[in-house]
């Protein structure tokens, strides 16, 4: 299913361009004279843009598409999502080094004490702990699992490890719930309980919808609407919103290497005790993929930068890249100003900025501007100039023609009266045979 765009009318509060019908007609005047095709003239304006009567440039679709491509490059080069596995591995290695140092120091203190029994016990304990550390697997998930059962010598190393595990558990949980809602981060136990209630209510609503019953969407949004700040107005909008987030999250995981994906899965299996919530989210994902199969579920994110990105930032970037791809296809396919009415201007403003959004809004209203001014009629799919417009086009053509004639003839022939282009002589000469 392709994306549906919503068109919002200009409300007069935005900074805009000063464009009127006469200025527009003047800019398409030549093309109408040469080709007689109003639609072709409007398509040219759509592509190339125009200036309003104050000289402000209204972007055309070519410039908008160039801005779109520039924004895509910026997003792609921001960074990439690797599950922060590299940072986790580095921090874990530092914790292990701290533990090894504590083992060495404890053994040394026991040896320096002169107590043979204490020294022997310390050596045995140190040997056992070193053996455990030497046997740690290279795989990050397995290494974390082994350290969870390690008898730490260093209280500081143990504290750092427990904090790392708690932080990683929170990150993995956020990665799951952010696939469904953009309003959740660093979930508290209370939020977790409410998230479960929301998922249960959502699944119940979907089951009612599939049975042909009233899904009770309004009741659901009244209770759980804070999970969806985008404020969807229908059940289908809600499902498409979640499908887009899940497809973007899938694209992030698709961008990871098979080894990285396997490690992320193993970490999730190991650290996320609430398997029921994970199962509900996974089931919802399968359901949404079946309902919205054309959202690029098998694509990668397109992120190509070198800087690791947190999941939330990477998810937003992946969504923006997908939205840019869809907007690009839409703008390329737009063949008339009326087609641009379907664009979600708020989305364009978010992705490309105010100037591009306002320009597209003006391009979408080109036909309306001329029609409301009484310059064109639309009948049976054809756009024709009205008599008033024809008179204006003819007047413009004659003005230009006589302007050229006047410029071309200035000073190019003899006359008996003085005028511009001649020195004042205060006399005239009658014509005689043979004069040029």
GROMACS .gro file of C-alpha atoms in nm:
model
  436
    1UNK     CA    1   0.000   0.000   0.000
    2UNK     CA    2   0.147   0.338  -0.101
    3UNK     CA    3   0.169   0.628   0.137
    4UNK     CA    4  -0.131   0.856   0.162
    5UNK     CA    5  -0.044   1.225   0.184
    6UNK     CA    6  -0.270   1.484   0.343
    7UNK     CA    7  -0.303   1.834   0.198
    8UNK     CA    8  -0.344   2.127   0.437
    9UNK     CA    9  -0.468   2.456   0.297
   10UNK     CA   10  -0.267   2.774   0.341
   11UNK     CA   11  -0.404   2.942   0.653
   12UNK     CA   12  -0.242   3.282   0.611
   13UNK     CA   13  -0.019   3.259   0.918
   14UNK     CA   14   0.294   3.136   0.741
   15UNK     CA   15   0.552   3.355   0.572
   16UNK     CA   16   0.464   3.319   0.208
   17UNK     CA   17   0.504   3.448  -0.143
   18UNK     CA   18   0.309   3.734  -0.299
   19UNK     CA   19   0.174   3.575  -0.615
   20UNK     CA   20  -0.134   3.681  -0.811
   21UNK     CA   21  -0.307   3.549  -1.121
   22UNK     CA   22  -0.192   3.830  -1.351
   23UNK     CA   23   0.173   3.777  -1.255
   24UNK     CA   24   0.130   3.405  -1.319
   25UNK     CA   25  -0.036   3.462  -1.656
   26UNK     CA   26   0.249   3.691  -1.759
   27UNK     CA   27   0.501   3.417  -1.684
   28UNK     CA   28   0.326   3.157  -1.898
   29UNK     CA   29   0.234   3.407  -2.170
   30UNK     CA   30   0.509   3.314  -2.419
   31UNK     CA   31   0.451   2.941  -2.392
   32UNK     CA   32   0.079   2.984  -2.449
   33UNK     CA   33   0.146   3.193  -2.761
   34UNK     CA   34   0.392   2.943  -2.906
   35UNK     CA   35   0.219   2.618  -2.811
   36UNK     CA   36  -0.134   2.709  -2.707
   37UNK     CA   37  -0.120   2.452  -2.424
   38UNK     CA   38  -0.204   2.589  -2.081
   39UNK     CA   39  -0.130   2.259  -1.908
   40UNK     CA   40   0.217   2.241  -2.065
   41UNK     CA   41   0.288   2.596  -1.951
   42UNK     CA   42   0.182   2.513  -1.596
   43UNK     CA   43   0.396   2.198  -1.598
   44UNK     CA   44   0.696   2.410  -1.695
   45UNK     CA   45   0.627   2.645  -1.404
   46UNK     CA   46   0.597   2.343  -1.176
   47UNK     CA   47   0.938   2.217  -1.282
   48UNK     CA   48   1.131   2.544  -1.306
   49UNK     CA   49   0.961   2.758  -1.044
   50UNK     CA   50   0.884   3.126  -1.084
   51UNK     CA   51   0.916   3.466  -0.922
   52UNK     CA   52   0.631   3.642  -0.751
   53UNK     CA   53   0.553   4.008  -0.817
   54UNK     CA   54   0.798   4.109  -0.542
   55UNK     CA   55   1.082   3.916  -0.700
   56UNK     CA   56   1.078   3.630  -0.446
   57UNK     CA   57   1.170   3.293  -0.596
   58UNK     CA   58   0.913   3.015  -0.571
   59UNK     CA   59   1.098   2.684  -0.590
   60UNK     CA   60   1.011   2.448  -0.871
   61UNK     CA   61   1.006   2.071  -0.837
   62UNK     CA   62   1.357   2.045  -0.980
   63UNK     CA   63   1.495   2.257  -0.699
   64UNK     CA   64   1.279   2.077  -0.442
   65UNK     CA   65   1.412   1.741  -0.562
   66UNK     CA   66   1.769   1.869  -0.541
   67UNK     CA   67   1.703   1.981  -0.182
   68UNK     CA   68   1.557   1.637  -0.116
   69UNK     CA   69   1.868   1.462  -0.248
   70UNK     CA   70   2.090   1.690  -0.040
   71UNK     CA   71   1.889   1.609   0.274
   72UNK     CA   72   1.914   1.238   0.197
   73UNK     CA   73   2.293   1.264   0.178
   74UNK     CA   74   2.302   1.446   0.512
   75UNK     CA   75   2.094   1.176   0.682
   76UNK     CA   76   2.294   0.890   0.536
   77UNK     CA   77   2.622   1.040   0.654
   78UNK     CA   78   2.502   1.105   1.010
   79UNK     CA   79   2.614   0.765   1.133
   80UNK     CA   80   2.497   0.407   1.150
   81UNK     CA   81   2.330   0.172   1.394
   82UNK     CA   82   2.542  -0.117   1.519
   83UNK     CA   83   2.351  -0.187   1.838
   84UNK     CA   84   2.631  -0.001   2.019
   85UNK     CA   85   2.803  -0.340   2.025
   86UNK     CA   86   3.145  -0.185   1.972
   87UNK     CA   87   3.107   0.048   2.270
   88UNK     CA   88   2.973  -0.235   2.484
   89UNK     CA   89   3.265  -0.460   2.394
   90UNK     CA   90   3.517  -0.185   2.474
   91UNK     CA   91   3.356  -0.109   2.810
   92UNK     CA   92   3.337  -0.478   2.893
   93UNK     CA   93   3.707  -0.520   2.814
   94UNK     CA   94   3.787  -0.231   3.048
   95UNK     CA   95   3.583  -0.394   3.327
   96UNK     CA   96   3.770  -0.722   3.278
   97UNK     CA   97   4.103  -0.537   3.294
   98UNK     CA   98   3.996  -0.373   3.620
   99UNK     CA   99   3.903  -0.714   3.761
  100UNK     CA  100   4.240  -0.861   3.659
  101UNK     CA  101   4.421  -0.573   3.830
  102UNK     CA  102   4.222  -0.628   4.150
  103UNK     CA  103   4.309  -1.001   4.142
  104UNK     CA  104   4.680  -0.923   4.106
  105UNK     CA  105   4.671  -0.666   4.386
  106UNK     CA  106   4.488  -0.900   4.626
  107UNK     CA  107   4.737  -1.179   4.558
  108UNK     CA  108   5.029  -0.941   4.610
  109UNK     CA  109   4.892  -0.814   4.942
  110UNK     CA  110   4.849  -1.171   5.065
  111UNK     CA  111   5.205  -1.258   4.967
  112UNK     CA  112   5.345  -0.946   5.137
  113UNK     CA  113   5.153  -1.025   5.459
  114UNK     CA  114   5.388  -1.313   5.542
  115UNK     CA  115   5.089  -1.535   5.626
  116UNK     CA  116   5.152  -1.855   5.431
  117UNK     CA  117   4.796  -1.982   5.471
  118UNK     CA  118   4.648  -1.653   5.354
  119UNK     CA  119   4.893  -1.643   5.064
  120UNK     CA  120   4.798  -1.993   4.955
  121UNK     CA  121   4.425  -1.919   4.966
  122UNK     CA  122   4.480  -1.597   4.771
  123UNK     CA  123   4.688  -1.774   4.505
  124UNK     CA  124   4.420  -2.043   4.459
  125UNK     CA  125   4.142  -1.784   4.437
  126UNK     CA  126   4.344  -1.573   4.194
  127UNK     CA  127   4.420  -1.874   3.974
  128UNK     CA  128   4.051  -1.970   3.967
  129UNK     CA  129   3.938  -1.618   3.877
  130UNK     CA  130   4.206  -1.578   3.611
  131UNK     CA  131   4.102  -1.908   3.458
  132UNK     CA  132   3.742  -1.786   3.441
  133UNK     CA  133   3.850  -1.463   3.273
  134UNK     CA  134   4.081  -1.643   3.030
  135UNK     CA  135   3.794  -1.871   2.930
  136UNK     CA  136   3.554  -1.585   2.849
  137UNK     CA  137   3.404  -1.636   2.500
  138UNK     CA  138   3.472  -1.384   2.225
  139UNK     CA  139   3.100  -1.358   2.152
  140UNK     CA  140   2.967  -1.050   2.333
  141UNK     CA  141   2.640  -1.206   2.448
  142UNK     CA  142   2.814  -1.519   2.576
  143UNK     CA  143   3.084  -1.309   2.746
  144UNK     CA  144   2.819  -1.110   2.932
  145UNK     CA  145   2.641  -1.429   3.035
  146UNK     CA  146   2.967  -1.576   3.170
  147UNK     CA  147   3.047  -1.261   3.368
  148UNK     CA  148   2.701  -1.268   3.525
  149UNK     CA  149   2.818  -1.587   3.700
  150UNK     CA  150   3.169  -1.461   3.779
  151UNK     CA  151   3.280  -1.415   4.141
  152UNK     CA  152   3.423  -1.065   4.119
  153UNK     CA  153   3.727  -0.971   4.323
  154UNK     CA  154   3.678  -0.599   4.253
  155UNK     CA  155   3.361  -0.439   4.394
  156UNK     CA  156   3.407  -0.148   4.151
  157UNK     CA  157   3.435  -0.381   3.851
  158UNK     CA  158   3.126  -0.570   3.968
  159UNK     CA  159   2.932  -0.246   4.012
  160UNK     CA  160   3.031  -0.125   3.665
  161UNK     CA  161   2.933  -0.459   3.513
  162UNK     CA  162   2.592  -0.458   3.681
  163UNK     CA  163   2.533  -0.102   3.560
  164UNK     CA  164   2.632  -0.204   3.207
  165UNK     CA  165   2.387  -0.495   3.214
  166UNK     CA  166   2.106  -0.273   3.347
  167UNK     CA  167   2.176  -0.010   3.082
  168UNK     CA  168   2.190  -0.271   2.808
  169UNK     CA  169   1.864  -0.427   2.927
  170UNK     CA  170   1.698  -0.084   2.916
  171UNK     CA  171   1.834  -0.017   2.567
  172UNK     CA  172   1.706  -0.348   2.435
  173UNK     CA  173   1.367  -0.290   2.593
  174UNK     CA  174   1.350   0.059   2.444
  175UNK     CA  175   1.439  -0.082   2.103
  176UNK     CA  176   1.140  -0.314   2.120
  177UNK     CA  177   0.882  -0.067   2.247
  178UNK     CA  178   1.003   0.219   2.023
  179UNK     CA  179   0.903   0.007   1.727
  180UNK     CA  180   0.545   0.063   1.841
  181UNK     CA  181   0.549   0.407   2.005
  182UNK     CA  182   0.760   0.720   1.961
  183UNK     CA  183   0.663   0.848   2.306
  184UNK     CA  184   0.844   0.588   2.518
  185UNK     CA  185   1.205   0.596   2.632
  186UNK     CA  186   1.376   0.467   2.948
  187UNK     CA  187   1.062   0.288   3.057
  188UNK     CA  188   0.980   0.271   3.426
  189UNK     CA  189   0.806  -0.036   3.574
  190UNK     CA  190   0.481   0.162   3.575
  191UNK     CA  191   0.521   0.249   3.206
  192UNK     CA  192   0.602  -0.114   3.132
  193UNK     CA  193   0.278  -0.227   3.294
  194UNK     CA  194   0.082   0.033   3.098
  195UNK     CA  195   0.258  -0.069   2.777
  196UNK     CA  196   0.139  -0.426   2.832
  197UNK     CA  197  -0.215  -0.299   2.884
  198UNK     CA  198  -0.191  -0.097   2.562
  199UNK     CA  199  -0.068  -0.397   2.362
  200UNK     CA  200  -0.346  -0.615   2.501
  201UNK     CA  201  -0.607  -0.351   2.415
  202UNK     CA  202  -0.456  -0.308   2.069
  203UNK     CA  203  -0.472  -0.679   1.994
  204UNK     CA  204  -0.830  -0.693   2.120
  205UNK     CA  205  -0.920  -0.399   1.895
  206UNK     CA  206  -0.763  -0.573   1.594
  207UNK     CA  207  -0.956  -0.892   1.668
  208UNK     CA  208  -1.284  -0.699   1.680
  209UNK     CA  209  -1.195  -0.529   1.352
  210UNK     CA  210  -1.120  -0.864   1.185
  211UNK     CA  211  -1.455  -1.002   1.303
  212UNK     CA  212  -1.632  -0.707   1.141
  213UNK     CA  213  -1.729  -0.554   1.474
  214UNK     CA  214  -1.682  -0.197   1.592
  215UNK     CA  215  -1.311  -0.182   1.685
  216UNK     CA  216  -1.380   0.093   1.943
  217UNK     CA  217  -1.092   0.301   1.814
  218UNK     CA  218  -1.201   0.621   1.990
  219UNK     CA  219  -1.211   0.444   2.325
  220UNK     CA  220  -0.863   0.303   2.265
  221UNK     CA  221  -0.720   0.646   2.178
  222UNK     CA  222  -0.887   0.809   2.479
  223UNK     CA  223  -0.706   0.565   2.706
  224UNK     CA  224  -0.374   0.517   2.525
  225UNK     CA  225  -0.346   0.814   2.288
  226UNK     CA  226  -0.040   0.946   2.473
  227UNK     CA  227   0.160   0.658   2.323
  228UNK     CA  228   0.094   0.809   1.978
  229UNK     CA  229   0.174   1.184   1.969
  230UNK     CA  230   0.119   1.176   1.592
  231UNK     CA  231  -0.254   1.166   1.676
  232UNK     CA  232  -0.387   0.920   1.414
  233UNK     CA  233  -0.755   0.977   1.334
  234UNK     CA  234  -0.853   0.627   1.224
  235UNK     CA  235  -0.755   0.270   1.300
  236UNK     CA  236  -0.593   0.237   0.959
  237UNK     CA  237  -0.382   0.549   1.022
  238UNK     CA  238  -0.272   0.405   1.356
  239UNK     CA  239  -0.176   0.072   1.201
  240UNK     CA  240   0.011   0.240   0.916
  241UNK     CA  241   0.196   0.460   1.165
  242UNK     CA  242   0.313   0.157   1.363
  243UNK     CA  243   0.391  -0.035   1.045
  244UNK     CA  244   0.619   0.243   0.928
  245UNK     CA  245   0.807   0.247   1.258
  246UNK     CA  246   0.845  -0.130   1.256
  247UNK     CA  247   0.960  -0.133   0.893
  248UNK     CA  248   1.221   0.134   0.977
  249UNK     CA  249   1.340  -0.070   1.276
  250UNK     CA  250   1.361  -0.379   1.056
  251UNK     CA  251   1.572  -0.180   0.810
  252UNK     CA  252   1.815  -0.093   1.091
  253UNK     CA  253   1.860  -0.459   1.179
  254UNK     CA  254   1.890  -0.548   0.810
  255UNK     CA  255   2.185  -0.307   0.791
  256UNK     CA  256   2.376  -0.500   1.057
  257UNK     CA  257   2.600  -0.793   0.977
  258UNK     CA  258   2.459  -1.143   1.041
  259UNK     CA  259   2.697  -1.174   1.336
  260UNK     CA  260   2.575  -0.847   1.486
  261UNK     CA  261   2.211  -0.947   1.443
  262UNK     CA  262   2.279  -1.282   1.610
  263UNK     CA  263   2.446  -1.108   1.904
  264UNK     CA  264   2.155  -0.865   1.941
  265UNK     CA  265   1.909  -1.154   1.938
  266UNK     CA  266   2.113  -1.346   2.195
  267UNK     CA  267   2.136  -1.041   2.422
  268UNK     CA  268   1.760  -0.989   2.399
  269UNK     CA  269   1.694  -1.354   2.482
  270UNK     CA  270   1.932  -1.333   2.776
  271UNK     CA  271   1.838  -1.000   2.932
  272UNK     CA  272   1.471  -0.938   2.857
  273UNK     CA  273   1.276  -1.136   3.110
  274UNK     CA  274   0.936  -1.016   2.988
  275UNK     CA  275   0.901  -1.255   2.698
  276UNK     CA  276   0.525  -1.193   2.668
  277UNK     CA  277   0.570  -0.828   2.565
  278UNK     CA  278   0.838  -0.924   2.312
  279UNK     CA  279   0.610  -1.191   2.170
  280UNK     CA  280   0.319  -0.946   2.138
  281UNK     CA  281   0.539  -0.693   1.957
  282UNK     CA  282   0.679  -0.959   1.723
  283UNK     CA  283   0.329  -1.086   1.645
  284UNK     CA  284   0.210  -0.732   1.578
  285UNK     CA  285   0.502  -0.685   1.340
  286UNK     CA  286   0.406  -0.994   1.139
  287UNK     CA  287   0.047  -0.875   1.126
  288UNK     CA  288   0.143  -0.528   1.007
  289UNK     CA  289   0.384  -0.659   0.746
  290UNK     CA  290   0.102  -0.864   0.597
  291UNK     CA  291  -0.128  -0.559   0.595
  292UNK     CA  292   0.133  -0.313   0.460
  293UNK     CA  293   0.376  -0.519   0.252
  294UNK     CA  294   0.513  -0.228   0.046
  295UNK     CA  295   0.697  -0.042   0.321
  296UNK     CA  296   1.042  -0.182   0.246
  297UNK     CA  297   1.052  -0.447   0.518
  298UNK     CA  298   1.347  -0.619   0.350
  299UNK     CA  299   1.542  -0.299   0.274
  300UNK     CA  300   1.838  -0.177   0.474
  301UNK     CA  301   1.836   0.159   0.649
  302UNK     CA  302   2.064   0.341   0.404
  303UNK     CA  303   2.271   0.483   0.691
  304UNK     CA  304   2.636   0.490   0.584
  305UNK     CA  305   2.818   0.714   0.834
  306UNK     CA  306   3.103   0.609   1.060
  307UNK     CA  307   2.961   0.735   1.390
  308UNK     CA  308   2.756   0.485   1.597
  309UNK     CA  309   2.403   0.614   1.658
  310UNK     CA  310   2.163   0.533   1.943
  311UNK     CA  311   1.864   0.330   1.836
  312UNK     CA  312   1.614   0.614   1.874
  313UNK     CA  313   1.818   0.855   1.661
  314UNK     CA  314   1.889   0.587   1.402
  315UNK     CA  315   1.521   0.492   1.388
  316UNK     CA  316   1.417   0.852   1.320
  317UNK     CA  317   1.684   0.885   1.051
  318UNK     CA  318   1.572   0.560   0.887
  319UNK     CA  319   1.209   0.676   0.889
  320UNK     CA  320   1.306   1.010   0.736
  321UNK     CA  321   1.506   0.835   0.463
  322UNK     CA  322   1.206   0.616   0.379
  323UNK     CA  323   0.975   0.919   0.377
  324UNK     CA  324   1.218   1.103   0.148
  325UNK     CA  325   1.217   0.811  -0.094
  326UNK     CA  326   0.837   0.813  -0.107
  327UNK     CA  327   0.820   1.191  -0.141
  328UNK     CA  328   1.072   1.179  -0.425
  329UNK     CA  329   0.863   0.923  -0.615
  330UNK     CA  330   0.551   1.133  -0.557
  331UNK     CA  331   0.707   1.459  -0.680
  332UNK     CA  332   0.858   1.290  -0.985
  333UNK     CA  333   0.519   1.147  -1.080
  334UNK     CA  334   0.324   1.472  -1.027
  335UNK     CA  335   0.200   1.580  -1.371
  336UNK     CA  336  -0.023   1.872  -1.275
  337UNK     CA  337  -0.063   2.126  -0.995
  338UNK     CA  338  -0.372   1.940  -0.876
  339UNK     CA  339  -0.162   1.629  -0.807
  340UNK     CA  340   0.044   1.824  -0.555
  341UNK     CA  341  -0.263   1.883  -0.340
  342UNK     CA  342  -0.218   1.534  -0.198
  343UNK     CA  343   0.120   1.618  -0.043
  344UNK     CA  344   0.140   1.631   0.336
  345UNK     CA  345   0.287   1.980   0.371
  346UNK     CA  346   0.367   1.926   0.738
  347UNK     CA  347   0.581   1.627   0.640
  348UNK     CA  348   0.751   1.828   0.364
  349UNK     CA  349   0.819   2.108   0.613
  350UNK     CA  350   0.968   1.859   0.859
  351UNK     CA  351   1.189   1.695   0.596
  352UNK     CA  352   1.287   1.985   0.369
  353UNK     CA  353   1.207   2.308   0.551
  354UNK     CA  354   0.954   2.592   0.532
  355UNK     CA  355   1.061   2.742   0.198
  356UNK     CA  356   1.020   2.415   0.007
  357UNK     CA  357   0.687   2.341   0.175
  358UNK     CA  358   0.551   2.688   0.093
  359UNK     CA  359   0.674   2.662  -0.266
  360UNK     CA  360   0.501   2.328  -0.317
  361UNK     CA  361   0.185   2.473  -0.164
  362UNK     CA  362   0.192   2.755  -0.421
  363UNK     CA  363   0.262   2.514  -0.706
  364UNK     CA  364  -0.036   2.307  -0.594
  365UNK     CA  365  -0.259   2.615  -0.622
  366UNK     CA  366  -0.146   2.738  -0.964
  367UNK     CA  367  -0.458   2.615  -1.141
  368UNK     CA  368  -0.688   2.739  -0.864
  369UNK     CA  369  -0.526   3.084  -0.875
  370UNK     CA  370  -0.597   3.121  -1.248
  371UNK     CA  371  -0.946   2.973  -1.229
  372UNK     CA  372  -1.055   3.189  -0.934
  373UNK     CA  373  -0.934   3.496  -1.124
  374UNK     CA  374  -1.150   3.401  -1.421
  375UNK     CA  375  -0.854   3.331  -1.650
  376UNK     CA  376  -0.910   2.960  -1.721
  377UNK     CA  377  -1.196   2.714  -1.748
  378UNK     CA  378  -1.168   2.339  -1.693
  379UNK     CA  379  -1.408   2.128  -1.896
  380UNK     CA  380  -1.400   1.754  -1.952
  381UNK     CA  381  -1.042   1.731  -1.831
  382UNK     CA  382  -0.922   2.014  -2.057
  383UNK     CA  383  -0.787   2.348  -1.938
  384UNK     CA  384  -0.875   2.643  -2.164
  385UNK     CA  385  -0.816   3.016  -2.147
  386UNK     CA  386  -1.121   3.233  -2.092
  387UNK     CA  387  -1.194   3.532  -2.321
  388UNK     CA  388  -1.052   3.761  -2.054
  389UNK     CA  389  -0.727   3.563  -2.049
  390UNK     CA  390  -0.710   3.559  -2.429
  391UNK     CA  391  -0.745   3.937  -2.436
  392UNK     CA  392  -0.469   3.966  -2.176
  393UNK     CA  393  -0.241   3.731  -2.370
  394UNK     CA  394  -0.311   3.923  -2.692
  395UNK     CA  395  -0.246   4.256  -2.525
  396UNK     CA  396   0.083   4.131  -2.383
  397UNK     CA  397   0.185   3.997  -2.724
  398UNK     CA  398   0.101   4.327  -2.900
  399UNK     CA  399   0.280   4.531  -2.636
  400UNK     CA  400   0.589   4.318  -2.680
  401UNK     CA  401   0.564   4.331  -3.061
  402UNK     CA  402   0.528   4.709  -3.082
  403UNK     CA  403   0.794   4.750  -2.818
  404UNK     CA  404   1.036   4.561  -3.040
  405UNK     CA  405   0.933   4.759  -3.348
  406UNK     CA  406   0.988   5.084  -3.168
  407UNK     CA  407   1.329   4.973  -3.046
  408UNK     CA  408   1.428   4.839  -3.389
  409UNK     CA  409   1.331   5.157  -3.581
  410UNK     CA  410   1.482   5.412  -3.346
  411UNK     CA  411   1.734   5.624  -3.548
  412UNK     CA  412   1.735   5.385  -3.845
  413UNK     CA  413   1.569   5.609  -4.111
  414UNK     CA  414   1.560   5.974  -4.221
  415UNK     CA  415   1.270   6.197  -4.130
  416UNK     CA  416   1.208   6.566  -4.192
  417UNK     CA  417   1.135   6.647  -3.830
  418UNK     CA  418   1.379   6.645  -3.547
  419UNK     CA  419   1.344   6.400  -3.269
  420UNK     CA  420   1.524   6.165  -3.036
  421UNK     CA  421   1.845   6.026  -3.177
  422UNK     CA  422   1.934   6.349  -3.373
  423UNK     CA  423   2.116   6.664  -3.282
  424UNK     CA  424   1.895   6.971  -3.272
  425UNK     CA  425   1.949   7.163  -3.600
  426UNK     CA  426   1.650   7.402  -3.581
  427UNK     CA  427   1.586   7.356  -3.956
  428UNK     CA  428   1.442   7.106  -4.201
  429UNK     CA  429   1.511   7.030  -4.566
  430UNK     CA  430   1.253   6.958  -4.828
  431UNK     CA  431   1.282   6.640  -5.028
  432UNK     CA  432   1.468   6.654  -5.357
  433UNK     CA  433   1.489   6.385  -5.619
  434UNK     CA  434   1.786   6.161  -5.552
  435UNK     CA  435   1.786   6.205  -5.172
  436UNK     CA  436   1.835   5.876  -4.988
   0.00000   0.00000   0.00000
